[in-house]
Coordinates of C-alpha atoms in Angstrom, one line a residue:
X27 CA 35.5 55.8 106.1
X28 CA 38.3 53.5 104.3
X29 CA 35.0 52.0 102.5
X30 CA 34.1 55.1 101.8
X31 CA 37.5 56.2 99.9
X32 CA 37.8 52.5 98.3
X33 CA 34.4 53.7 96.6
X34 CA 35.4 56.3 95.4
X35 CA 38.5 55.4 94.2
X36 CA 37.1 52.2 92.1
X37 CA 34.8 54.4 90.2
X38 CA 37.8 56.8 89.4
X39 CA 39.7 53.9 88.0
X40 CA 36.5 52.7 86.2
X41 CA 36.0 56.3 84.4
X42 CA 39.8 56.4 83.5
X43 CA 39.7 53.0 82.2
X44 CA 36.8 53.3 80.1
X45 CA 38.2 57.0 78.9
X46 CA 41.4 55.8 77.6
X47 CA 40.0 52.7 76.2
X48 CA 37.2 54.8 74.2
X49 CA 40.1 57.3 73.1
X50 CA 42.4 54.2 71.8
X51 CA 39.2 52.6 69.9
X52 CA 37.7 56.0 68.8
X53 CA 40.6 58.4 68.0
X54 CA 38.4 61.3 66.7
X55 CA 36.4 61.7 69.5
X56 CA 38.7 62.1 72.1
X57 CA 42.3 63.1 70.8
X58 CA 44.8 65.3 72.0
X59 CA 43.9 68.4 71.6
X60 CA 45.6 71.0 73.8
X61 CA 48.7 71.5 75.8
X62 CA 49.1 70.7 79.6
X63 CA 51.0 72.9 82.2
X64 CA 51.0 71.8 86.2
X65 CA 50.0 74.4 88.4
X66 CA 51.4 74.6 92.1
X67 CA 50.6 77.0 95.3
X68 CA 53.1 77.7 97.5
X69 CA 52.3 77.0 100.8
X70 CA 54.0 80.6 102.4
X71 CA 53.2 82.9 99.9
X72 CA 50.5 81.5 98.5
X73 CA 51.4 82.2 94.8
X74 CA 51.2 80.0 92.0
X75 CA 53.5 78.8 90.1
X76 CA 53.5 76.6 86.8
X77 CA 56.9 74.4 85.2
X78 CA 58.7 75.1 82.0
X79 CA 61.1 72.9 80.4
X80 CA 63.3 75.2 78.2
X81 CA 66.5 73.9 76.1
X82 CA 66.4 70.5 77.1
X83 CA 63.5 68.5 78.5
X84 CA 65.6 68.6 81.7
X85 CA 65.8 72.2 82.8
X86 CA 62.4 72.5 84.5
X87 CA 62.2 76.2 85.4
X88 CA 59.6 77.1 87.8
X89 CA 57.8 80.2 87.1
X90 CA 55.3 82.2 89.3
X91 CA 52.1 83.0 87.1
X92 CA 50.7 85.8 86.8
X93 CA 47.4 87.1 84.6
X94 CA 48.8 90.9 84.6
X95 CA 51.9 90.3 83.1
X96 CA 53.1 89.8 79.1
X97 CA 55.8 87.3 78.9
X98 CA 58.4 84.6 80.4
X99 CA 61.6 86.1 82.3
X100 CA 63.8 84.2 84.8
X101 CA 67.3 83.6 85.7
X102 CA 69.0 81.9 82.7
X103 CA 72.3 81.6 84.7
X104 CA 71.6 78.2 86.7
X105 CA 70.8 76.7 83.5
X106 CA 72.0 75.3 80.5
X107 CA 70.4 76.9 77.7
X108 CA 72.6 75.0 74.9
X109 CA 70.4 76.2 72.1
X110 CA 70.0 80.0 73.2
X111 CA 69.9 82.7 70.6
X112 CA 69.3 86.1 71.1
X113 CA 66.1 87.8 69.2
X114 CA 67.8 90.6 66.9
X115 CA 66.9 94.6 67.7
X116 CA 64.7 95.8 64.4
X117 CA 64.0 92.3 63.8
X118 CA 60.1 90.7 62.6
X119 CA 60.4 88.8 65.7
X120 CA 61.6 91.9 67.7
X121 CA 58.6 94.3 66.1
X122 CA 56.0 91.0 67.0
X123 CA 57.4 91.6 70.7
X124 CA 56.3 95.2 70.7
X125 CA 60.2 95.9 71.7
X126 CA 60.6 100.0 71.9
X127 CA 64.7 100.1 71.8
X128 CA 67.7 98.0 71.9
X129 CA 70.4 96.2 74.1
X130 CA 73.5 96.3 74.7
X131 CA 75.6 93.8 77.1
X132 CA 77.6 95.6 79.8
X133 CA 80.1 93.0 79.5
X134 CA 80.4 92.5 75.7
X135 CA 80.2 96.3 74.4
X136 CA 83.0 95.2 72.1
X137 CA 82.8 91.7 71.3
X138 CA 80.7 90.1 68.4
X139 CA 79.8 87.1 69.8
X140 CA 77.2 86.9 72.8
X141 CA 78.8 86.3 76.4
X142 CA 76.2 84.3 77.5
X143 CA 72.6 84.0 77.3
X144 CA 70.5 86.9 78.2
X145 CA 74.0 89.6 77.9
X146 CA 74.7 90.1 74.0
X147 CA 74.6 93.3 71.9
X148 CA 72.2 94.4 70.0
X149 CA 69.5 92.4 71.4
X150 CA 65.6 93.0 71.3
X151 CA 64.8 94.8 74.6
X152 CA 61.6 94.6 76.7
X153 CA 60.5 95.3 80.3
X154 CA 60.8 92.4 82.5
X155 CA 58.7 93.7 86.2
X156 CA 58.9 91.8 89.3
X157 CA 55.2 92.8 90.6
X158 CA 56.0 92.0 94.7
X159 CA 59.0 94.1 94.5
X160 CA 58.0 96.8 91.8
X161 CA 61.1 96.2 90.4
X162 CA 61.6 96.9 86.4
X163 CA 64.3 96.1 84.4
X164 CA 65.3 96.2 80.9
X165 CA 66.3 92.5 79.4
X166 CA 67.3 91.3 76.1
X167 CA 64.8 88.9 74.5
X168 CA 65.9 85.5 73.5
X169 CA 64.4 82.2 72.1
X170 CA 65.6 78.5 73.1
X171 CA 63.9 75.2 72.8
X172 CA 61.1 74.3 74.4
X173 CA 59.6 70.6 75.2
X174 CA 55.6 71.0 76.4
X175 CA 52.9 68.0 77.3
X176 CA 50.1 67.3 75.3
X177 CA 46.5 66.5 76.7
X178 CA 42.9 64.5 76.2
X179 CA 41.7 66.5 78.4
X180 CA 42.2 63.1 80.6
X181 CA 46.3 61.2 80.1
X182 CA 49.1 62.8 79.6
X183 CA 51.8 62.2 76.5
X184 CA 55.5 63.7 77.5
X185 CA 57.9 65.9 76.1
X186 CA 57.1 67.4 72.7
X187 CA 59.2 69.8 71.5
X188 CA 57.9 73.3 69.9
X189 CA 58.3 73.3 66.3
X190 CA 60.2 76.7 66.6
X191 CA 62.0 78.3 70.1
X192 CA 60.4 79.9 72.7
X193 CA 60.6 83.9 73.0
X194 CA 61.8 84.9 76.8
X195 CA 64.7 87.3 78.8
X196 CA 67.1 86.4 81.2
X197 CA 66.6 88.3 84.5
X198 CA 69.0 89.2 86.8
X199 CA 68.8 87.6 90.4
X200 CA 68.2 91.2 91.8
X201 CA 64.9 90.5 90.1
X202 CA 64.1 87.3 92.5
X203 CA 63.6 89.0 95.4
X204 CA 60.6 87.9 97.4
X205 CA 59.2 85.4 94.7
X206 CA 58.1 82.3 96.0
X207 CA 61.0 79.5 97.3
X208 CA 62.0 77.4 94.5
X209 CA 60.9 79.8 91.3
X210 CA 63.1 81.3 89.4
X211 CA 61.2 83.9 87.7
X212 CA 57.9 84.7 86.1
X213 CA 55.5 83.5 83.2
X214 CA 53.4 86.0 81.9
X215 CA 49.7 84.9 80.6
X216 CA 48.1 88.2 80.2
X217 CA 46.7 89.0 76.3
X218 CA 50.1 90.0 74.7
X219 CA 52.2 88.8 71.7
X220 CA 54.7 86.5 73.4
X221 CA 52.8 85.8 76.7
X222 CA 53.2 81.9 77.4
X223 CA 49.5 80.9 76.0
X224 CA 49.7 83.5 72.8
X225 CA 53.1 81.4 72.2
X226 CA 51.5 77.8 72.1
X227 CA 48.7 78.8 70.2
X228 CA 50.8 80.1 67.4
X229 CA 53.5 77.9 67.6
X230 CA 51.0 74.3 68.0
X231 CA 48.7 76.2 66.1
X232 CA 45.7 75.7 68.5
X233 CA 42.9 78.0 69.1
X234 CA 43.8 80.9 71.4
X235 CA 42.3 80.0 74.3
X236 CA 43.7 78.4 77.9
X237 CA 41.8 77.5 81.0
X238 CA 43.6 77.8 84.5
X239 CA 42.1 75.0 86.9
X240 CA 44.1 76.2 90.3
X241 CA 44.7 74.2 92.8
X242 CA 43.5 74.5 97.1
X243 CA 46.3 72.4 98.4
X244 CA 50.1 72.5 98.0
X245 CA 50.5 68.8 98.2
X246 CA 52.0 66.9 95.2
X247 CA 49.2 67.1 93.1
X248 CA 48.7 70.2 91.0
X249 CA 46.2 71.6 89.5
X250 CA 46.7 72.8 85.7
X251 CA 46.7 75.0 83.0
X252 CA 44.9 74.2 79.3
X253 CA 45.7 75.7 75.9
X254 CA 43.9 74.7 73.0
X255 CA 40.7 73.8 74.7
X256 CA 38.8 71.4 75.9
X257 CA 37.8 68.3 76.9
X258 CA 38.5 69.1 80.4
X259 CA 38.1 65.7 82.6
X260 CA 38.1 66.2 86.1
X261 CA 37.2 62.0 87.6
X262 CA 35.5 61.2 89.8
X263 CA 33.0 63.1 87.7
X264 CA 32.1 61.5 84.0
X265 CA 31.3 64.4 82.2
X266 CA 33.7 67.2 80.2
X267 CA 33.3 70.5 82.0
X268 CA 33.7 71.9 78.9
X269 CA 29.7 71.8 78.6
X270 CA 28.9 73.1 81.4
X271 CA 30.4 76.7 81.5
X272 CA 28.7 79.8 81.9
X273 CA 30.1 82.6 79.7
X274 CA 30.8 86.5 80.0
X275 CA 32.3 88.4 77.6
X276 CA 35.5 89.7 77.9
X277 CA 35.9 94.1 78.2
X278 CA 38.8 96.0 76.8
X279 CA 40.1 98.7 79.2
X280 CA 41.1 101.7 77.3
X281 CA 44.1 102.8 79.3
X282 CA 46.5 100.5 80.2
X283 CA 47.1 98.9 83.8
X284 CA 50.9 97.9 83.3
X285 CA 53.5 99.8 85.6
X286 CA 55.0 100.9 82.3
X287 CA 52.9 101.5 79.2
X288 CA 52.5 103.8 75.8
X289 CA 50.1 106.8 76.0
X290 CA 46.8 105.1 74.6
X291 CA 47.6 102.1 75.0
X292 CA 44.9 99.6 76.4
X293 CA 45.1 97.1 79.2
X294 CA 46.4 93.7 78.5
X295 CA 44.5 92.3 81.3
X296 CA 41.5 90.5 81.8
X297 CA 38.3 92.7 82.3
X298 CA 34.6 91.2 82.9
X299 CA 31.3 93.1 83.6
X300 CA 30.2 92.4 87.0
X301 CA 26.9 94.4 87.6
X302 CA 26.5 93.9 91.2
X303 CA 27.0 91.6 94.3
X304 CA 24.6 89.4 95.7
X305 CA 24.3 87.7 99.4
X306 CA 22.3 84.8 100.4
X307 CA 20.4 86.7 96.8
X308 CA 20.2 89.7 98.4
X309 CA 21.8 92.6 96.2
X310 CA 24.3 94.6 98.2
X311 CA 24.2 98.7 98.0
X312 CA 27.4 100.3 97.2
X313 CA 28.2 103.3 94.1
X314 CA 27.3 100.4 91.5
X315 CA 29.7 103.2 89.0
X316 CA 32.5 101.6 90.6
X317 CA 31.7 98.7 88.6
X318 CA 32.1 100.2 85.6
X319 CA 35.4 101.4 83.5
X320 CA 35.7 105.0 83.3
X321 CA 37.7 106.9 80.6
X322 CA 40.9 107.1 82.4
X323 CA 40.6 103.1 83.1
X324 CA 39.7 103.1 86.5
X325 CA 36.8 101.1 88.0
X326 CA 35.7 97.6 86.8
X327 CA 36.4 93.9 87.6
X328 CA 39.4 92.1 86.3
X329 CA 41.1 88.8 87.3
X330 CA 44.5 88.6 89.6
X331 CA 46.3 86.0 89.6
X332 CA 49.1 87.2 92.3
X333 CA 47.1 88.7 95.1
X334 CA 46.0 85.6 97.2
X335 CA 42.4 87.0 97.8
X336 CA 40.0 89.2 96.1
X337 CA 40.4 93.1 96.6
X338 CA 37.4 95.4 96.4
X339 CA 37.3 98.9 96.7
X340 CA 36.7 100.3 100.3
X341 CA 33.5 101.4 100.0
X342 CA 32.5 98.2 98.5
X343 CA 34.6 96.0 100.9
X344 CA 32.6 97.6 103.9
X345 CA 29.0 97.0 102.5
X346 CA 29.7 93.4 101.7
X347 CA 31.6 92.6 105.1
X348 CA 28.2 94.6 106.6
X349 CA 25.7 92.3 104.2
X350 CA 27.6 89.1 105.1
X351 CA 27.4 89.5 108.5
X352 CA 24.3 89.8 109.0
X353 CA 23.4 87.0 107.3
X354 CA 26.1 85.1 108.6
X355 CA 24.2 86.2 112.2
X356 CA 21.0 85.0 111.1
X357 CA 22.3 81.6 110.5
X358 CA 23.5 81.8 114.3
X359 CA 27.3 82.0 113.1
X360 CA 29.2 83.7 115.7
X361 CA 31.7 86.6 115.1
X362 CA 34.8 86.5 116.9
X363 CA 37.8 89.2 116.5
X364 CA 39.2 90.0 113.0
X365 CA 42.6 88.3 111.8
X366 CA 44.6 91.2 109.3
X367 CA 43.9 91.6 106.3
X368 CA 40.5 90.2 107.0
X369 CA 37.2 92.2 108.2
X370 CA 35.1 89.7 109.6
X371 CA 35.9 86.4 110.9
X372 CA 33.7 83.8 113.0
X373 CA 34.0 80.6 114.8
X374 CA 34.8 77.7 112.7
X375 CA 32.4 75.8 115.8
X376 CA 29.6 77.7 114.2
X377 CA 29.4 77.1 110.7
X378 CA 29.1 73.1 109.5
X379 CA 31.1 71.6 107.6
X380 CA 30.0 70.5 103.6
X381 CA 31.2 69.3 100.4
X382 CA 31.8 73.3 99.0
X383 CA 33.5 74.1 102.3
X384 CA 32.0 75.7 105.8
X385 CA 28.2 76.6 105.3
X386 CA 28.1 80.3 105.1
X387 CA 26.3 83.0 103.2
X388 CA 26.6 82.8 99.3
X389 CA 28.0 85.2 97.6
X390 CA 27.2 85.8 93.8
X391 CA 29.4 88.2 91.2
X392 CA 26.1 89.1 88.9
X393 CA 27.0 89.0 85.6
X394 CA 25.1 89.6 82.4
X395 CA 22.2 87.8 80.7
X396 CA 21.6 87.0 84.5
X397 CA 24.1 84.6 84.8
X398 CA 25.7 84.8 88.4
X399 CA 29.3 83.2 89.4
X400 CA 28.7 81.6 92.9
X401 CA 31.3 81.5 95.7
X402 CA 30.4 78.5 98.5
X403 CA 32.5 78.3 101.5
X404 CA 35.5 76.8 100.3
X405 CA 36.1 80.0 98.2
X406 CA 34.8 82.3 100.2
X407 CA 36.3 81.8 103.3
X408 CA 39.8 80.8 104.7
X409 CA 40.9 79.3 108.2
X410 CA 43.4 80.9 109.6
X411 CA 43.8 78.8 112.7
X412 CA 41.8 75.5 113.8
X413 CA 39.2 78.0 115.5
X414 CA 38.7 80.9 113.4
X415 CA 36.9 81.3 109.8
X416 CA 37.2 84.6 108.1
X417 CA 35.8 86.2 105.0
X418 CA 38.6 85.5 102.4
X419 CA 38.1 89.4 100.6
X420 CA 40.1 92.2 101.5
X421 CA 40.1 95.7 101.7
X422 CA 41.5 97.3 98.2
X423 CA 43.2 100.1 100.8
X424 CA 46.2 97.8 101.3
X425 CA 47.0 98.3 97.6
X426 CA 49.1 100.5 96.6
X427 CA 47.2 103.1 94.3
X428 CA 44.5 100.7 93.2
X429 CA 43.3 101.8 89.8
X430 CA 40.4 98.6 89.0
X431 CA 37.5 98.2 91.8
X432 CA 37.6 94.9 92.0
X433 CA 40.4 92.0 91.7
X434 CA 39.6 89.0 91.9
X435 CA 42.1 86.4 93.3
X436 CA 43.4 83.6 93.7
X437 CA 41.5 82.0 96.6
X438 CA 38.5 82.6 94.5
X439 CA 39.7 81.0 91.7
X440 CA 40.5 77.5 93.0
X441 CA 38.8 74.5 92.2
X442 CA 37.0 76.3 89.0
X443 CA 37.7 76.1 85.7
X444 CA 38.0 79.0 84.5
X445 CA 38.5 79.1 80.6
X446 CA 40.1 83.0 78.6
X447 CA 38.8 82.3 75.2
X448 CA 40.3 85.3 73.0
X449 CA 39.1 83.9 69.5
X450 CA 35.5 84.8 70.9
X451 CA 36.7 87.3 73.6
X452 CA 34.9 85.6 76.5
X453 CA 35.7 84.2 79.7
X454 CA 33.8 80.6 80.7
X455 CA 33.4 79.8 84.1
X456 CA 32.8 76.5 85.7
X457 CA 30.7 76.3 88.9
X458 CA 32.6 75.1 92.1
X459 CA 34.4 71.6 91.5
X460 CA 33.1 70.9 94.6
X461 CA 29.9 70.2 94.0
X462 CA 30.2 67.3 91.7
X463 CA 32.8 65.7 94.3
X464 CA 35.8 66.7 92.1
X465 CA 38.8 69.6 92.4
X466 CA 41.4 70.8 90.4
X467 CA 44.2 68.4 91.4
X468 CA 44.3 65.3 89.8
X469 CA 46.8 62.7 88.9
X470 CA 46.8 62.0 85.0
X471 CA 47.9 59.3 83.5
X472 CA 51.0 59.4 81.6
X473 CA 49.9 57.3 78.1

């Protein structure tokens, strides 16, 4: 075994070696060409969260991430926010914001000068919405600086600061409540004016497109998030990812799925056309219109970065737990009593061990063009205890009021890149890290 990890760990070394020594002697084919954020999961919650260093390169302000949400808001107070300003009501910056009213400061009606950050008068106000609580709130919007890394797609360079401040409100610590420990607020990444990627791009003036790369573990070393594009270098393996997506095009729901939106307005979030399910390539029968969008935005598949493990439906949650286990009997696995949320679990004795996780029915989200995203056992199931596997999808039912037929979370995510290119409006999806002996969480060199 310890020869085994020496291996493996000399030809990481080799790859990064000869990496950085081909970027130093040949500049234009491997430069830095996007911007680098960490991604963490929290062990207890199992959310994930990303660092931002705002006004000085010191204040790093962790931020839960989340796909379905529009911009940055956390709790300016612990900070020192040195450079604050607040973003002007009627302002060109307020109209970019999509701001629909104005803010006064409950402790500064009368004063001309702002109190402190995120309480001044006649501020730019937005929505700021604590999804686990379902709590909304209306904040002034502000800008400070902003100090970001910058990426090969392998090393690391430290520190740059924006050309121009960042746009985000100050929440109150009401607004905390039942994030994960450690975070102080949100980041917002869904397809909006000021969301965090929508800000690099125009503010680096990179291509509008970032890549989340989530990680399995919550040890030390994160997974992360891309904007600009690619390369994306994942060592052990040699080659840039990058090549090697499949890609769907993104679909514009027509009715908004925010807690708080215009009449007419259409979602922000991130919509892909997923024609049916497959297991062990065998389609499974549900209402297949469930897949689709209808015209009061219901229906379809969308990415969810918040909920832990993929929802579906009921109806379709019941046909694949049926599908998957019967094939998960036919491969002698044995079924053991369900865990909540889960539907089906089995004994972990049952199913062996590989390099994509336990050996268990495949699951396939078939896409068009007959392109198929594959889940292997590390994805598609989840251990809760040293005896017990279960079937990592849950029962949309639990949700309150779900409106979309199928979210797909965060356990599915990890260990694929998966790239939101809104140039081309399409998403690109990597197959399972896994397979070529990499994941999501690496170390990068700091050059």
């Amino acid at each position: 075994m310890a020869s085994f990890i020496f291996y493996h760990l000399l030809i990481h070394l080799v790859i990064v070696f000869l990496l950085v020594t081909n970027s130093e002697a040949q500049p234009n084919k491997l430069k830095r060409s996007a911007l680098v954020f960490p991604i963490r999961k929290d062990p207890k919650t199992l959310q994930y969260y990303t660092t931002l260093k705002v006004s000085t390169k010191d204040n790093q302000v962790k931020l839960v991430m989340d796909l379905s949400s529009q911009f940055t808001w956390f709790n300016c107070d612990i900070y020192n926010l040195s450079t604050y300003r607040p973003i002007i009501c009627g302002s060109e910056k307020c109209k970019n914001a999509l701001s629909e009213g104005c803010m006064l400061c409950p402790e500064c009606k009368s004063c001309n000068l702002p109190s402190k950050p995120g309480c001044t008068n006649n501020t730019c106000g937005i929505d700021s919405y604590n999804p686990f609580t379902n709590y909304l709130s209306d904040q002034g919007l502000g800008e400070d600086a902003f100090f970001v890394d910058s990426t090969n797609g392998l090393t690391i360079s430290l520190n740059y600061k924006s050309p121009k401040p960042y746009q985000f409100s100050c929440a109150n610590p009401i607004q905390l409540r039942k994030l994960p420990a450690g975070t102080k607020g949100m980041t917002g990444l869904a397809n909006y004016t000021i969301s965090l990627h929508t800000q690099m791009s125009t503010l680096f003036k990179l291509p509008h497109k970032f890549a989340l790369c989530m990680p399995s573990t919550s040890n030390k070393i994160p997974g992360h998030m891309f904007v600009g594009g690619g390369p994306y270098m994942f060592p052990p393996y040699s080659k840039d990812i990058a090549e090697e997506l499949i890609s769907t095009p993104l679909l514009i729901n027509p009715q908004s799925t925010a807690p708080l939106y215009a009449e007419g307005e259409p979602s922000k979030e991130y919509f892909i056309d997923v024609k049916s399910i497959a297991v062990d390539g065998k389609l499974v029968e549900f209402n297949s219109s469930l897949l689709s969008i209808n015209e009061v935005g219901d229906g379809g598949t969308k990415f969810t970065s918040i909920f832990p493990f993929t929802y579906l439906e009921t109806s379709i949650y019941k046909a694949l737990v049926r599908d998957f286990t019967k094939a998960a009997e036919l491969r002698k696995m044995k079924r053991v009593a369900s865990v909540a949320p889960f539907g089906a679990c089995f004994s972990s004795k049952t199913a062996i061990k590989s390099q994509t996780g336990p050996v268990v029915p495949l699951i396939d989200l078939m896409l068009p063009d007959n392109q198929q995203w594959r889940f292997y056992g590390g994805n598609s199931m989840v251990s809760v205890n040293e005896e017990v596997l279960c079937l990592a999808f849950v029962d949309a039912d639990y949700k309150p009021n779900p409106k979309t037929s199928i979210g797909i979370g965060g356990h599915q995510l990890e260990n694929y890149l998966i790239e939101f290119d809104l140039v081309s409006s399409n998403v690109r999806i990597s197959t399972s890290l896994l397979l070529v002996n990499t994941t999501c969480s690496q170390s990068r060199l700091m050059h």
